[in-house]
CSV table of C-alpha atoms in Angstrom, one decimal:
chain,number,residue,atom,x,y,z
A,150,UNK,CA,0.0,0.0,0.0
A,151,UNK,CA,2.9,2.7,0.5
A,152,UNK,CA,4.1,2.0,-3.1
A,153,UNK,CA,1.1,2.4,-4.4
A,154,UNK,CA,-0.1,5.3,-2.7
A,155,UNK,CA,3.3,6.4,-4.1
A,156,UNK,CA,2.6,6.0,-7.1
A,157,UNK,CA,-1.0,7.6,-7.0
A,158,UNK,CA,0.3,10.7,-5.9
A,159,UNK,CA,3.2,10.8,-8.3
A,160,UNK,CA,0.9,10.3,-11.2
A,161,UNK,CA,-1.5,13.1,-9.4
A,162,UNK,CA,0.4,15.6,-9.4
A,163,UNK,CA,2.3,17.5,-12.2
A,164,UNK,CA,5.3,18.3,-10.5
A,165,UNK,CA,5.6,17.0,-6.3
A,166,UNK,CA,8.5,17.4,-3.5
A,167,UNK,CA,9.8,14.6,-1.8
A,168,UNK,CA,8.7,16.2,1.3
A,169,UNK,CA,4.9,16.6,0.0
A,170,UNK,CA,5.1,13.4,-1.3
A,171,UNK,CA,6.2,12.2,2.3
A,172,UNK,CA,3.1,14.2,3.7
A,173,UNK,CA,0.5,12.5,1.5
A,174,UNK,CA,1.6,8.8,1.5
A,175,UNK,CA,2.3,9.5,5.5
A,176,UNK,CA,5.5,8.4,5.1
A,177,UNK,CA,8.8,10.1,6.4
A,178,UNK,CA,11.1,12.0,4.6
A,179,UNK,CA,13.9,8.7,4.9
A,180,UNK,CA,11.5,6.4,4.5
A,181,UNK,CA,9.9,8.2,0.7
A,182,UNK,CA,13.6,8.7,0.0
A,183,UNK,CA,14.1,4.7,0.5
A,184,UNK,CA,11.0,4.0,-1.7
A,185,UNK,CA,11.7,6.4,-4.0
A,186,UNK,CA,15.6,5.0,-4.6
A,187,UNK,CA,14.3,1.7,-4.8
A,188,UNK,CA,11.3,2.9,-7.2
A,189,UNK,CA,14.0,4.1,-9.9
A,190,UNK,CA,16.7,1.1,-10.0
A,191,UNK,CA,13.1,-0.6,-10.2
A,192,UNK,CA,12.5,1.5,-13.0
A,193,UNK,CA,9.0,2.4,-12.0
A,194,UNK,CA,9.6,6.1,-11.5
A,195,UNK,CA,11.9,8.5,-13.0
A,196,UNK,CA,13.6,11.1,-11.5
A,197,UNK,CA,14.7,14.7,-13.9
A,198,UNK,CA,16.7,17.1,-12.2
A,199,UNK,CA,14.7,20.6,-11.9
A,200,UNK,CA,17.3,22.8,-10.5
A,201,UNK,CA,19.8,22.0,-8.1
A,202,UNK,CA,17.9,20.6,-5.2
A,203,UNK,CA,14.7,19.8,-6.6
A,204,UNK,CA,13.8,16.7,-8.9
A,205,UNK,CA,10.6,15.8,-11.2
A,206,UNK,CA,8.9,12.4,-10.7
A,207,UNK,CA,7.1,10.6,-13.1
A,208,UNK,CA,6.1,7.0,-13.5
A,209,UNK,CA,7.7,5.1,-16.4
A,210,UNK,CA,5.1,2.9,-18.3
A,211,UNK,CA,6.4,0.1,-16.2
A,212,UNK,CA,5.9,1.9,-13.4
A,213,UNK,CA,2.1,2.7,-14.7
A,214,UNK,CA,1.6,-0.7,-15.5
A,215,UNK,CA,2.4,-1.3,-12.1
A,216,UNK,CA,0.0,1.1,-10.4
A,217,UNK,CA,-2.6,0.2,-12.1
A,218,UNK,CA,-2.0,-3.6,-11.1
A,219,UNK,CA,-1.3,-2.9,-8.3
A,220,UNK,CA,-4.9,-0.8,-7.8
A,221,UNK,CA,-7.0,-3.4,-9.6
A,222,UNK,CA,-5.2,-5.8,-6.6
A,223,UNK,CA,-5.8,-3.8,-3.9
A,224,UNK,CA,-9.5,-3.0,-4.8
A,225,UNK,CA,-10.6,-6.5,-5.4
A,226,UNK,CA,-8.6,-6.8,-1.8
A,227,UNK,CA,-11.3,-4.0,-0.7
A,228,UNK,CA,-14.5,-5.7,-2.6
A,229,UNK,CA,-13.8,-8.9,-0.5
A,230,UNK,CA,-13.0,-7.2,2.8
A,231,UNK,CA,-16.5,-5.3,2.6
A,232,UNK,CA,-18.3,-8.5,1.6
A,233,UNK,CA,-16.9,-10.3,4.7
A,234,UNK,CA,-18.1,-7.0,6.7
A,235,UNK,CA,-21.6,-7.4,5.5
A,236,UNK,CA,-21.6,-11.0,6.0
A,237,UNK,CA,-20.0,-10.6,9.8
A,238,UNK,CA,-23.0,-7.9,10.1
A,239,UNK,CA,-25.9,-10.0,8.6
A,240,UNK,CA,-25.2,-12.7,11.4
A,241,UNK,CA,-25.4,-10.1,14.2
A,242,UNK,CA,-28.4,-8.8,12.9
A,243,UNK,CA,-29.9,-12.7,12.8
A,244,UNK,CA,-28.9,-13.3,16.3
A,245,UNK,CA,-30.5,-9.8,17.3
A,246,UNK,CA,-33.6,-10.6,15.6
A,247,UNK,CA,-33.5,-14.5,16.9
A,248,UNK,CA,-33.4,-13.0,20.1
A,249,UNK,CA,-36.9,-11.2,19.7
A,250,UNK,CA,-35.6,-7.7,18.5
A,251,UNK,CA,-37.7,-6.4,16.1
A,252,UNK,CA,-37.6,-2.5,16.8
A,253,UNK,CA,-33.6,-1.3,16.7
A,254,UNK,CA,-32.1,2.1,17.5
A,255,UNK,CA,-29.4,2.5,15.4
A,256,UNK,CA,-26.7,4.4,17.2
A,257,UNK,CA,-23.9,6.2,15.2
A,258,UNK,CA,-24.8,7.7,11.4
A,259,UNK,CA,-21.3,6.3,10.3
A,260,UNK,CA,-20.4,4.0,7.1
A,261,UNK,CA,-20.5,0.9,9.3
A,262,UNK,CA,-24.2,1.9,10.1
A,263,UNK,CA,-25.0,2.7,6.2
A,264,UNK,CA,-23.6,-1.4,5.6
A,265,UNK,CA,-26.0,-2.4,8.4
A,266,UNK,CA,-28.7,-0.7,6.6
A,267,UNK,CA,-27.9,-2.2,3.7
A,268,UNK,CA,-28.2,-6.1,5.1
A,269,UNK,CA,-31.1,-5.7,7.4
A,270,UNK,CA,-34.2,-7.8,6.8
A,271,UNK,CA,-36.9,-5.0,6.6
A,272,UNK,CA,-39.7,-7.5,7.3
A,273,UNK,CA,-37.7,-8.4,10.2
A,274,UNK,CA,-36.9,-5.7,11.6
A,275,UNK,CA,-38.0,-2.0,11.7
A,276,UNK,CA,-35.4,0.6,12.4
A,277,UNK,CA,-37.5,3.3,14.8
A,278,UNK,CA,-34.8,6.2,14.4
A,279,UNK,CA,-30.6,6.9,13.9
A,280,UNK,CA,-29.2,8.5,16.8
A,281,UNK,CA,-26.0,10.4,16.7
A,282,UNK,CA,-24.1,12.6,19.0
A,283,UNK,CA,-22.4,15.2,16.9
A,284,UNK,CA,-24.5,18.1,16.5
A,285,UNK,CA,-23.5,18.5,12.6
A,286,UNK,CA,-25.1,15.3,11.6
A,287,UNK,CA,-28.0,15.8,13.8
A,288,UNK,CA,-31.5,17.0,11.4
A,289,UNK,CA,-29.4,15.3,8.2
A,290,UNK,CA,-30.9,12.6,6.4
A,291,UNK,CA,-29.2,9.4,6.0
A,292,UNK,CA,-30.2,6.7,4.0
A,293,UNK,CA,-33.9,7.6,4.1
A,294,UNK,CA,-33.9,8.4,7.9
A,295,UNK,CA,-33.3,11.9,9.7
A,296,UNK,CA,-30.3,11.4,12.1
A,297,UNK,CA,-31.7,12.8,15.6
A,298,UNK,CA,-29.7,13.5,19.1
A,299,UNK,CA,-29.8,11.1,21.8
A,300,UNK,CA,-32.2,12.5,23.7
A,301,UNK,CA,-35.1,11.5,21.2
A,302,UNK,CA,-34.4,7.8,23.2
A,303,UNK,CA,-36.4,8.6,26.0
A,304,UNK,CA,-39.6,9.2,23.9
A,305,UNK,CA,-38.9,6.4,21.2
A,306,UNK,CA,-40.5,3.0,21.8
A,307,UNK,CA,-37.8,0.0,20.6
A,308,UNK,CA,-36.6,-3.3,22.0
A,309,UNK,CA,-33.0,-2.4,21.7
A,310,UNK,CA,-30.2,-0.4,20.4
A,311,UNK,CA,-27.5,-1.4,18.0
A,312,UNK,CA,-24.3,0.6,18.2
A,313,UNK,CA,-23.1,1.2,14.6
A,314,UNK,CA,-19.7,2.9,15.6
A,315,UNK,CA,-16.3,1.2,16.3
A,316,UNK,CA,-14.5,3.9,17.0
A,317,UNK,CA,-16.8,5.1,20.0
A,318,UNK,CA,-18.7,2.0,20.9
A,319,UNK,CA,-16.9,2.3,24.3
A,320,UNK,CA,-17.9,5.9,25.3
A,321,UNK,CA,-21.5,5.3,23.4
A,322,UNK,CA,-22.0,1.9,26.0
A,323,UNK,CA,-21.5,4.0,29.0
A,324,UNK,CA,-23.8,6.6,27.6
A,325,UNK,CA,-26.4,4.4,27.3
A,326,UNK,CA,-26.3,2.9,31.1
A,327,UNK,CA,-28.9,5.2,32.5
A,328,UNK,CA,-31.6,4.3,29.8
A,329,UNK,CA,-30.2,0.5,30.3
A,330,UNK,CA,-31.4,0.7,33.7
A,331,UNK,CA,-34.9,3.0,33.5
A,332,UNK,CA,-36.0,1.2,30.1
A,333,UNK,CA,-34.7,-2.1,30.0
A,334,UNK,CA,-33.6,-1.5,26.9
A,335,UNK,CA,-30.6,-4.1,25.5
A,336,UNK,CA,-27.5,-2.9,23.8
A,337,UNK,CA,-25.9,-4.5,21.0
A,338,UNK,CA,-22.5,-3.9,19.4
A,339,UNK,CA,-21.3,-5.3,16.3
């Protein structure tokens, strides 16, 4: 992935430092200097002096070839990673309906929440509402559904709540422990 991202931004841009180049494949400056030596005896990328200090990269056709390879590789990498996702997500979603869930709270208007969207048996289960906590997403629609603050929990009526991020689940759980308690409600995470 750091040779191809590389590569990308090589053949991006029309003329790139080795220190910008460093910046956008988050590399540092030894580390892109490594690649980038490696990249020419390679004969993937060619370097042309510009003036005394600076140099002009641009991918060879070999080096194009590569890329584009090397893309078509890393997508289908992508495809397959995203069906497992869905798959991993579907299952959840059985057990949570298995175990008499039928009206979900989805919490976290994310990308992970758009793929459980995306697998959820409608006739199975009814989504009552999308709950975030960052005001910006709040009043948005997403996916059909206008994402509304946490508050809007204690006036919903749902069986249980399905935590949709990864990256707060933690801080989200602990949220929740109040309404756990009052309602009775379950919490899932994925």
């Amino acid at each position: 992935t750091r040779i191809l991202s590389i590569l990308e931004n090589i053949r991006l841009a029309d003329e790139i430092s080795q220190n910008e180049l460093a910046k956008r494949s988050l590399l540092s400056g030894t580390m892109i200097n490594k690649y980038l030596k490696e990249l020419q005896d390679d004969e993937l990328v060619k370097a042309t002096p510009i003036d005394g200090k600076r140099l002009h990269y641009e991918l060879t056709q070999k080096g194009e070839k590569n890329r584009r390879d090397m893309l078509g590789m890393y997508m289908a990498e992508i495809v397959q990673i995203y069906s497992a996702l869905k798959e991993v997500i579907k299952k959840k979603l059985e057990f949570i309906c298995k175990d008499g869930v039928h009206q979900l709270v989805l919490f976290g208007a994310s990308t992970t929440c758009e793929v459980v969207l995306s697998v959820m048996d409608i006739d199975k289960m009814k989504v009552i509402a999308i709950v975030d906590n960052d005001p910006e997403k709040q009043g948005n629609l997403f996916c059909g559904y206008v994402i509304s603050p946490s508050e809007i929990l204690t006036y919903l009526n749902f069986n249980a709540i399905l935590i949709t991020s990864f990256a707060r689940y933690h801080e989200i759980k602990e949220q929740l422990n109040d309404l756990v308690e009052k309602r009775n409600v379950r919490v899932f995470t994925l």
